[in-house]
Amino acid sequence: MIDRLLHFLDASPVNFLAVKNIADELDQAGYTRIDPRLPLPQAKSGDKFYVTKNDSSIFAFHIGSQPLADAGFHAICAHCDSPTFRIKPNAEMMGDGGIVRLNTEVYGGPILSTWMDRPLTLAGRVIVKGDSPMQPKTLLMHIKRPLMQISNLAIHFNRAVNDGVKLSRQKDMLPIIGYVNDMLEKDSVIVTLISDELGVERGDILDFDLYLADTTPACTFGLHNEFISSGRLDDLSMCFAGLEAMLAAPVTPATKVLAIFDNEETGSQTKQGAASPFLASMLRRIALAQGGNEESYWQAVERAFMISADNAHAWHPNYSEKYDPTNHPLLGGGPVIKFNAAQKYASDAASAAVFASLCSKAGVPCQRFVNHSDVAGGSTLGNILASSIPLRGVDMGNAILAMHSCRETGSVNDHVYCVKVFTEFFSQTV
């Protein structure tokens, strides 16, 4: 199981590739990809299908043995984007001696310093000419070799570097990609890379969404290989746990839903984010495809339960003062239910009780997380989704260290626990 997770993390440096890899797994498991521009076929018990949005979010459905109105749906929601750096248009920046840097824009909230002095590459999607201006083609790209690096300033020029340095997103976070002596080549470094990597004509390249990615493989470490070290554990580890559970669960009365959203790190306010009506519209269409109506959908919502799966903060032994004194989850201590009095999480006592009971039935330990009252916390997609679909639900995740670092740390046992409880959730018959 852990080897599969590590492989998925290495193969999914950006959201587009994560969605492609999830789709490949669903294809192999007998799920049918549908086109949301066309009418849904009749939805009957056992049907399995999925749909994508913007190439960067994916929604899978396993139709239950009872109509949505009678049994509702069980949904696991996660997000496939992670903090990184986006390549700007006209990105090439020439320096002395022909050294070229790439102009970047920060995506989300990364720990900037963790991206420095490590081999990086490019991954994302490229848009090329299609049959008409309204229908361009999308190609995915992942250059699987070290290509560039963001280098620190030597300590000799910055003696206070170990006392804390404020990094400029525009000045300090520009990766060096190589030497270019030909000015024409300088103006088209990215286009040349794309053309060579994908085998397309330079003139056919219309635009791109490309991001920096760490090239160091995901791995386990520790005395007993008990820890996981990788970029993008937040939130690809939850995406993959949800996928594993989805593929393992049998047909049950409730319809099962795996919803992997994009853009959680920037607020979810996109057509492929949790604030979009896309998931709600798909569930309405399923209710209609089962012979129901609008009322059937709202009945299904009232019978539904959502697990919003996004990683939690593990207790860091070097910084105990940053954590709540009685609610600080540990690596390896099991899935974490997240609470917030300001309603930044969807969890309440009733929904937390449901999830804790699922953990108990699955033989899995369960922990709680609440922010230290003097330390502001983040939010996630659970409450955003619940504001548009009034779902009963819980916010949870596995505990990790160094959230939003270029390389985060998780627990092997926690991943196994999470897959077990997700599978238990999807297997429920009432």
PDB file of C-alpha atoms in Angstrom, residues 92-93 110 113 194 230 286 303 311 329 386 401 409:
ATOM      1  CA  GLU A  92      12.899  34.118 -19.525  1.00  0.00           C
ATOM      2  CA  MET A  93      15.185  36.594 -17.707  1.00  0.00           C
ATOM      3  CA  PRO A 110       4.562  27.604   0.391  1.00  0.00           C
ATOM      4  CA  SER A 113      13.036  28.646   1.981  1.00  0.00           C
ATOM      5  CA  ILE A 194       7.922  22.171 -24.636  1.00  0.00           C
ATOM      6  CA  SER A 230       7.488  13.706   0.170  1.00  0.00           C
ATOM      7  CA  ILE A 286     -27.799  11.517 -11.111  1.00  0.00           C
ATOM      8  CA  ARG A 303     -29.426  11.675   4.006  1.00  0.00           C
ATOM      9  CA  ASN A 311      -4.179  16.879   6.319  1.00  0.00           C
ATOM     10  CA  PRO A 329      -2.272  14.946  17.371  1.00  0.00           C
ATOM     11  CA  ALA A 386     -21.124  22.802   2.955  1.00  0.00           C
ATOM     12  CA  LEU A 401       4.832  17.897   9.901  1.00  0.00           C
ATOM     13  CA  THR A 409       6.560  14.361   6.746  1.00  0.00           C
TER      14      THR A 409
END
